[in-house]
Amino acid sequence: MAKKFRSKKAVEHGTNAAIYIILTIISVVWLFPFVYLVLQSLRGESGIVGYFLPHEWTFDNYIKLFTDNSRFHFLKWYGTTLAISVAVTVIQTTIVLITSYALSRLRFKMRKPLMNLMLVLGMFPGFMSMTAVYFILKLIGLTQDMGLVGLILVYVASSCMGYYICKGFFDTIPKSLDEAARIDGANRQTVFFKIILPLAKPIIIYTILTAFMAPWGEFMFASLIMNGNEQYFNVAVGLKEMLTRENIDKYFTQFCAASVVISIPITVLFFCLQRYYVQGVTGGSVKG
């Protein structure tokens, strides 16, 4: 019996060791591009080189990124992207929370078919409608000079289709709380803002993070709607200009520095709010 127990223990240890080795390899593979960007951003030599570690270490690429506006306007692109992301976060979070609460608490005709329709439509990739969306926005004057408004509209237009996780979280909050508040004279708005939202902090954080990350590095719609208007580029479209054939040799290391800089807000937000993010995902996946 003891021999069998030791054999089982050995198999368990071997399995755990194999899992840790695989996870370590995956982590190294995932981290390698970021480490490469950091090292190249600190390289003093210009252009693309065939070696990994810099021969010449410098912070000039970061300094030029914020001080040299002769060719590229990184600070302006960064500010534009931040403004778009904040606007989208506020609007999208509001729409998702209101939609999810309504679908969780209210019962009305065609509720389930509507939920299923939104779920199915949300599975189609957005680029399938790019051409149609562009011509519609162009028709109403929301491209190029008014492209920021058009871009925000595109990002928030399908917000309600992201109700699924948030609704699942609201389903875990007992309806008896709503009923007790309604008996005491509270209306729907009071119940939502004073009772439900304070209990839904994890899913609010989750919704804010996902809403903020989506437009932060988005390229396809931004490049289409801005249509070459460099004044309103976001960072993804602007940094792509650094990699054109005529610019890559001179600006590649600055591109790497810019990539590191734009990754900082998302990284800091995620690490600070990771606990709430996980609680929001796990809590929202309990019910559908």
Short mmCIF file of C-alpha atoms in Angstrom, two decimals:
data_model
loop_
_atom_site.label_atom_id
_atom_site.label_comp_id
_atom_site.label_asym_id
_atom_site.label_seq_id
_atom_site.Cartn_x
_atom_site.Cartn_y
_atom_site.Cartn_z
CA MET A 1 0.00 0.00 0.00
CA ALA A 2 2.84 2.37 0.93
CA LYS A 3 4.62 1.50 -2.31
CA LYS A 4 1.50 2.30 -4.31
CA PHE A 5 1.14 5.60 -2.45
CA ARG A 6 4.77 6.53 -3.17
CA SER A 7 4.30 5.63 -6.84
CA LYS A 8 1.21 7.82 -7.04
CA LYS A 9 3.09 10.65 -5.32
CA ALA A 10 6.00 10.32 -7.76
CA VAL A 11 3.64 10.48 -10.74
CA GLU A 12 1.99 13.58 -9.27
CA HIS A 13 5.36 15.28 -8.73
CA GLY A 14 6.45 14.37 -12.26
CA THR A 15 3.21 15.75 -13.72
CA ASN A 16 3.56 18.99 -11.77
CA ALA A 17 7.19 19.35 -12.84
CA ALA A 18 6.22 18.86 -16.51
CA ILE A 19 3.43 21.46 -16.18
CA TYR A 20 5.81 23.98 -14.60
CA ILE A 21 8.38 23.43 -17.33
CA ILE A 22 5.76 23.93 -20.06
CA LEU A 23 4.41 27.07 -18.36
CA THR A 24 7.93 28.44 -17.98
CA ILE A 25 8.64 27.89 -21.68
CA ILE A 26 5.35 29.56 -22.64
CA SER A 27 6.15 32.52 -20.34
CA VAL A 28 9.58 32.96 -21.93
CA VAL A 29 8.05 32.86 -25.43
CA TRP A 30 5.42 35.45 -24.45
CA LEU A 31 7.92 37.75 -22.74
CA PHE A 32 10.58 37.55 -25.46
CA PRO A 33 9.03 40.22 -27.78
CA PHE A 34 8.68 42.69 -24.91
CA VAL A 35 12.25 42.10 -23.72
CA TYR A 36 13.43 42.56 -27.31
CA LEU A 37 11.57 45.89 -27.58
CA VAL A 38 13.04 47.16 -24.30
CA LEU A 39 16.60 46.22 -25.31
CA GLN A 40 16.26 47.72 -28.79
CA SER A 41 14.79 50.91 -27.34
CA LEU A 42 17.98 51.33 -25.29
CA ARG A 43 20.26 50.76 -28.29
CA GLY A 44 22.41 53.64 -29.52
CA GLU A 45 22.99 52.20 -33.01
CA SER A 46 20.37 53.11 -35.63
CA GLY A 47 18.46 50.78 -37.93
CA ILE A 48 17.69 47.09 -37.58
CA VAL A 49 20.62 44.96 -36.46
CA GLY A 50 21.21 41.22 -36.30
CA TYR A 51 22.23 41.02 -32.64
CA PHE A 52 20.07 40.91 -29.51
CA LEU A 53 21.98 42.91 -26.88
CA PRO A 54 22.89 46.54 -27.71
CA HIS A 55 26.54 47.40 -28.19
CA GLU A 56 25.81 50.98 -27.19
CA TRP A 57 23.34 51.75 -24.37
CA THR A 58 21.42 55.05 -24.31
CA PHE A 59 18.13 56.71 -23.30
CA ASP A 60 18.26 59.06 -26.30
CA ASN A 61 15.45 57.20 -28.08
CA TYR A 62 13.05 58.00 -25.22
CA ILE A 63 14.25 61.60 -25.01
CA LYS A 64 13.85 62.15 -28.78
CA LEU A 65 10.41 60.58 -28.66
CA PHE A 66 9.14 63.38 -26.41
CA THR A 67 11.29 66.28 -27.63
CA ASP A 68 11.84 65.82 -31.37
CA ASN A 69 8.66 66.71 -33.27
CA SER A 70 10.32 67.49 -36.59
CA ARG A 71 8.94 64.37 -38.29
CA PHE A 72 6.62 62.48 -35.93
CA HIS A 73 4.28 63.88 -33.28
CA PHE A 74 4.25 61.10 -30.70
CA LEU A 75 2.90 63.20 -27.82
CA LYS A 76 -0.04 64.35 -29.93
CA TRP A 77 -0.79 60.79 -31.05
CA TYR A 78 -0.53 59.62 -27.45
CA GLY A 79 -2.93 62.33 -26.26
CA THR A 80 -5.38 61.54 -29.07
CA THR A 81 -5.33 57.84 -28.22
CA LEU A 82 -5.80 58.56 -24.52
CA ALA A 83 -8.75 60.87 -25.22
CA ILE A 84 -10.39 58.27 -27.48
CA SER A 85 -9.82 55.47 -24.95
CA VAL A 86 -11.23 57.48 -22.03
CA ALA A 87 -14.31 58.55 -24.02
CA VAL A 88 -14.94 54.99 -25.22
CA THR A 89 -14.42 53.63 -21.68
CA VAL A 90 -16.99 55.97 -20.14
CA ILE A 91 -19.63 55.47 -22.85
CA GLN A 92 -19.12 51.73 -23.33
CA THR A 93 -19.03 50.94 -19.60
CA THR A 94 -22.26 52.87 -19.08
CA ILE A 95 -24.03 51.10 -21.96
CA VAL A 96 -22.81 47.63 -20.95
CA LEU A 97 -23.81 48.05 -17.28
CA ILE A 98 -27.27 49.42 -18.08
CA THR A 99 -27.95 46.79 -20.76
CA SER A 100 -26.71 43.94 -18.56
CA TYR A 101 -28.79 45.05 -15.58
CA ALA A 102 -31.92 45.37 -17.72
CA LEU A 103 -31.44 41.90 -19.23
CA SER A 104 -30.73 40.42 -15.81
CA ARG A 105 -33.66 41.92 -13.91
CA LEU A 106 -36.39 42.77 -16.39
CA ARG A 107 -38.62 40.26 -18.17
CA PHE A 108 -40.14 41.35 -21.47
CA LYS A 109 -41.22 39.91 -24.80
CA MET A 110 -38.47 38.74 -27.15
CA ARG A 111 -35.89 39.03 -24.34
CA LYS A 112 -34.17 35.70 -24.97
CA PRO A 113 -34.22 35.99 -28.80
CA LEU A 114 -32.72 39.49 -28.43
CA MET A 115 -29.96 38.16 -26.16
CA ASN A 116 -29.19 35.32 -28.55
CA LEU A 117 -29.16 37.69 -31.53
CA MET A 118 -26.70 40.05 -29.83
CA LEU A 119 -24.52 37.12 -28.80
CA VAL A 120 -24.39 35.74 -32.36
CA LEU A 121 -23.77 39.15 -33.95
CA GLY A 122 -20.95 39.78 -31.46
CA MET A 123 -19.13 36.69 -32.77
CA PHE A 124 -18.62 38.22 -36.22
CA PRO A 125 -15.31 40.11 -36.53
CA GLY A 126 -15.68 43.87 -36.92
CA PHE A 127 -13.51 44.11 -40.03
CA MET A 128 -16.24 42.32 -42.05
CA SER A 129 -18.20 45.58 -42.04
CA MET A 130 -15.27 47.97 -42.47
CA THR A 131 -16.04 49.07 -46.01
CA ALA A 132 -19.74 49.68 -45.33
CA VAL A 133 -18.99 51.51 -42.07
CA TYR A 134 -16.41 53.72 -43.77
CA PHE A 135 -18.78 54.80 -46.56
CA ILE A 136 -21.58 55.49 -44.06
CA LEU A 137 -19.27 57.63 -41.93
CA LYS A 138 -17.95 59.39 -45.02
CA LEU A 139 -21.51 60.11 -46.14
CA ILE A 140 -22.31 61.88 -42.86
CA GLY A 141 -18.93 63.63 -42.66
CA LEU A 142 -17.33 61.67 -39.83
CA THR A 143 -14.00 60.80 -41.46
CA GLN A 144 -10.62 62.59 -41.59
CA ASP A 145 -11.12 65.98 -39.82
CA MET A 146 -14.12 64.61 -37.90
CA GLY A 147 -12.56 61.17 -37.72
CA LEU A 148 -12.19 61.18 -33.93
CA VAL A 149 -15.97 61.39 -33.50
CA GLY A 150 -16.45 58.69 -36.14
CA LEU A 151 -13.87 56.46 -34.49
CA ILE A 152 -15.47 56.77 -31.05
CA LEU A 153 -18.86 56.04 -32.62
CA VAL A 154 -17.50 52.87 -34.24
CA TYR A 155 -15.95 51.66 -30.99
CA VAL A 156 -19.08 52.17 -28.87
CA ALA A 157 -21.72 51.24 -31.47
CA SER A 158 -21.82 47.56 -30.54
CA SER A 159 -21.20 47.98 -26.81
CA CYS A 160 -24.45 46.33 -25.74
CA MET A 161 -23.33 43.09 -27.43
CA GLY A 162 -20.72 42.70 -24.69
CA TYR A 163 -23.40 42.18 -22.05
CA TYR A 164 -22.80 38.48 -21.46
CA ILE A 165 -20.18 38.44 -18.67
CA CYS A 166 -21.66 41.48 -16.94
CA LYS A 167 -25.18 40.05 -17.00
CA GLY A 168 -23.88 36.80 -15.55
CA PHE A 169 -22.40 38.75 -12.63
CA PHE A 170 -25.65 40.64 -12.00
CA ASP A 171 -27.47 37.29 -11.99
CA THR A 172 -25.39 36.25 -8.96
CA ILE A 173 -26.65 39.24 -6.93
CA PRO A 174 -29.87 38.14 -5.14
CA LYS A 175 -33.02 39.70 -6.53
CA SER A 176 -34.35 39.89 -2.99
CA LEU A 177 -32.19 42.99 -2.52
CA ASP A 178 -34.01 44.71 -5.39
CA GLU A 179 -37.39 43.63 -4.04
CA ALA A 180 -36.63 44.84 -0.50
CA ALA A 181 -35.54 48.24 -1.83
CA ARG A 182 -38.62 48.52 -4.04
CA ILE A 183 -40.85 47.76 -1.05
CA ASP A 184 -39.11 50.58 0.83
CA GLY A 185 -40.01 52.95 -2.00
CA ALA A 186 -36.86 52.96 -4.13
CA ASN A 187 -37.27 53.18 -7.91
CA ARG A 188 -35.23 51.27 -10.50
CA GLN A 189 -32.58 53.99 -10.77
CA THR A 190 -32.04 54.08 -7.00
CA VAL A 191 -31.77 50.30 -6.82
CA PHE A 192 -29.25 50.24 -9.67
CA PHE A 193 -27.01 53.08 -8.47
CA LYS A 194 -27.28 52.71 -4.69
CA ILE A 195 -27.52 48.94 -4.24
CA ILE A 196 -26.39 46.99 -7.30
CA LEU A 197 -23.38 49.02 -8.45
CA PRO A 198 -21.65 49.09 -5.01
CA LEU A 199 -21.87 45.27 -5.01
CA ALA A 200 -20.64 45.01 -8.60
CA LYS A 201 -17.19 46.57 -8.23
CA PRO A 202 -15.31 43.59 -9.79
CA ILE A 203 -17.43 43.52 -12.96
CA ILE A 204 -17.26 47.32 -13.27
CA ILE A 205 -13.45 47.13 -13.14
CA TYR A 206 -13.49 44.29 -15.67
CA THR A 207 -15.72 46.29 -18.03
CA ILE A 208 -13.57 49.42 -17.67
CA LEU A 209 -10.36 47.50 -18.43
CA THR A 210 -11.74 45.75 -21.51
CA ALA A 211 -13.31 48.98 -22.78
CA PHE A 212 -10.05 50.90 -22.33
CA MET A 213 -7.80 48.28 -23.92
CA ALA A 214 -9.83 47.83 -27.12
CA PRO A 215 -9.15 51.25 -28.73
CA TRP A 216 -5.69 51.70 -27.18
CA GLY A 217 -3.82 49.71 -29.80
CA GLU A 218 -6.48 49.40 -32.52
CA PHE A 219 -5.15 49.92 -36.03
CA MET A 220 -7.55 48.83 -38.78
CA PHE A 221 -10.52 51.13 -38.22
CA ALA A 222 -8.29 54.01 -37.11
CA SER A 223 -6.18 53.91 -40.28
CA LEU A 224 -9.27 53.62 -42.49
CA ILE A 225 -11.29 56.42 -40.88
CA MET A 226 -8.37 58.85 -40.51
CA ASN A 227 -7.41 58.11 -44.12
CA GLY A 228 -3.92 59.62 -43.99
CA ASN A 229 -4.80 62.67 -41.87
CA GLU A 230 -1.64 62.62 -39.72
CA GLN A 231 -2.96 65.29 -37.38
CA TYR A 232 -5.49 62.87 -35.88
CA PHE A 233 -3.53 59.61 -35.93
CA ASN A 234 -3.67 57.39 -32.88
CA VAL A 235 -0.45 55.77 -31.67
CA ALA A 236 -0.96 52.53 -33.62
CA VAL A 237 -1.38 54.29 -36.96
CA GLY A 238 1.32 56.85 -36.16
CA LEU A 239 3.92 54.26 -35.15
CA LYS A 240 3.26 52.31 -38.32
CA GLU A 241 4.61 55.34 -40.20
CA MET A 242 7.95 54.80 -38.43
CA LEU A 243 8.23 51.40 -40.08
CA THR A 244 7.87 52.50 -43.70
CA ARG A 245 10.78 51.75 -46.03
CA GLU A 246 12.13 55.29 -45.95
CA ASN A 247 11.88 55.68 -42.14
CA ILE A 248 12.65 52.30 -40.57
CA ASP A 249 16.45 52.60 -40.60
CA LYS A 250 16.36 55.95 -38.83
CA TYR A 251 13.38 55.51 -36.50
CA PHE A 252 13.29 51.80 -35.61
CA THR A 253 14.79 52.27 -32.14
CA GLN A 254 12.38 55.16 -31.47
CA PHE A 255 9.55 52.88 -32.56
CA CYS A 256 10.69 50.33 -29.96
CA ALA A 257 10.85 53.07 -27.30
CA ALA A 258 7.33 54.24 -28.23
CA SER A 259 6.03 50.66 -28.04
CA VAL A 260 7.39 50.37 -24.51
CA VAL A 261 5.85 53.70 -23.47
CA ILE A 262 2.36 52.87 -24.78
CA SER A 263 2.42 49.49 -23.03
CA ILE A 264 2.97 51.09 -19.61
CA PRO A 265 -0.61 52.37 -18.90
CA ILE A 266 -2.22 49.02 -19.75
CA THR A 267 0.38 47.09 -17.74
CA VAL A 268 0.02 49.34 -14.68
CA LEU A 269 -3.79 49.25 -14.85
CA PHE A 270 -3.87 45.48 -15.18
CA PHE A 271 -1.47 44.80 -12.30
CA CYS A 272 -3.22 47.28 -9.99
CA LEU A 273 -6.69 45.95 -10.78
CA GLN A 274 -5.86 42.31 -11.49
CA ARG A 275 -7.74 41.02 -8.43
CA TYR A 276 -10.97 42.74 -9.48
CA TYR A 277 -10.46 41.66 -13.10
CA VAL A 278 -10.29 37.97 -12.10
CA GLN A 279 -13.27 38.32 -9.75
CA GLY A 280 -15.29 39.94 -12.53
CA VAL A 281 -14.51 37.19 -15.04
CA THR A 282 -15.13 34.31 -12.62
CA GLY A 283 -18.24 35.91 -11.13
CA GLY A 284 -19.71 36.69 -14.55
CA SER A 285 -19.17 33.18 -15.86
CA VAL A 286 -21.33 31.53 -13.20
CA LYS A 287 -24.65 32.22 -14.91
CA GLY A 288 -25.63 33.16 -18.44
#
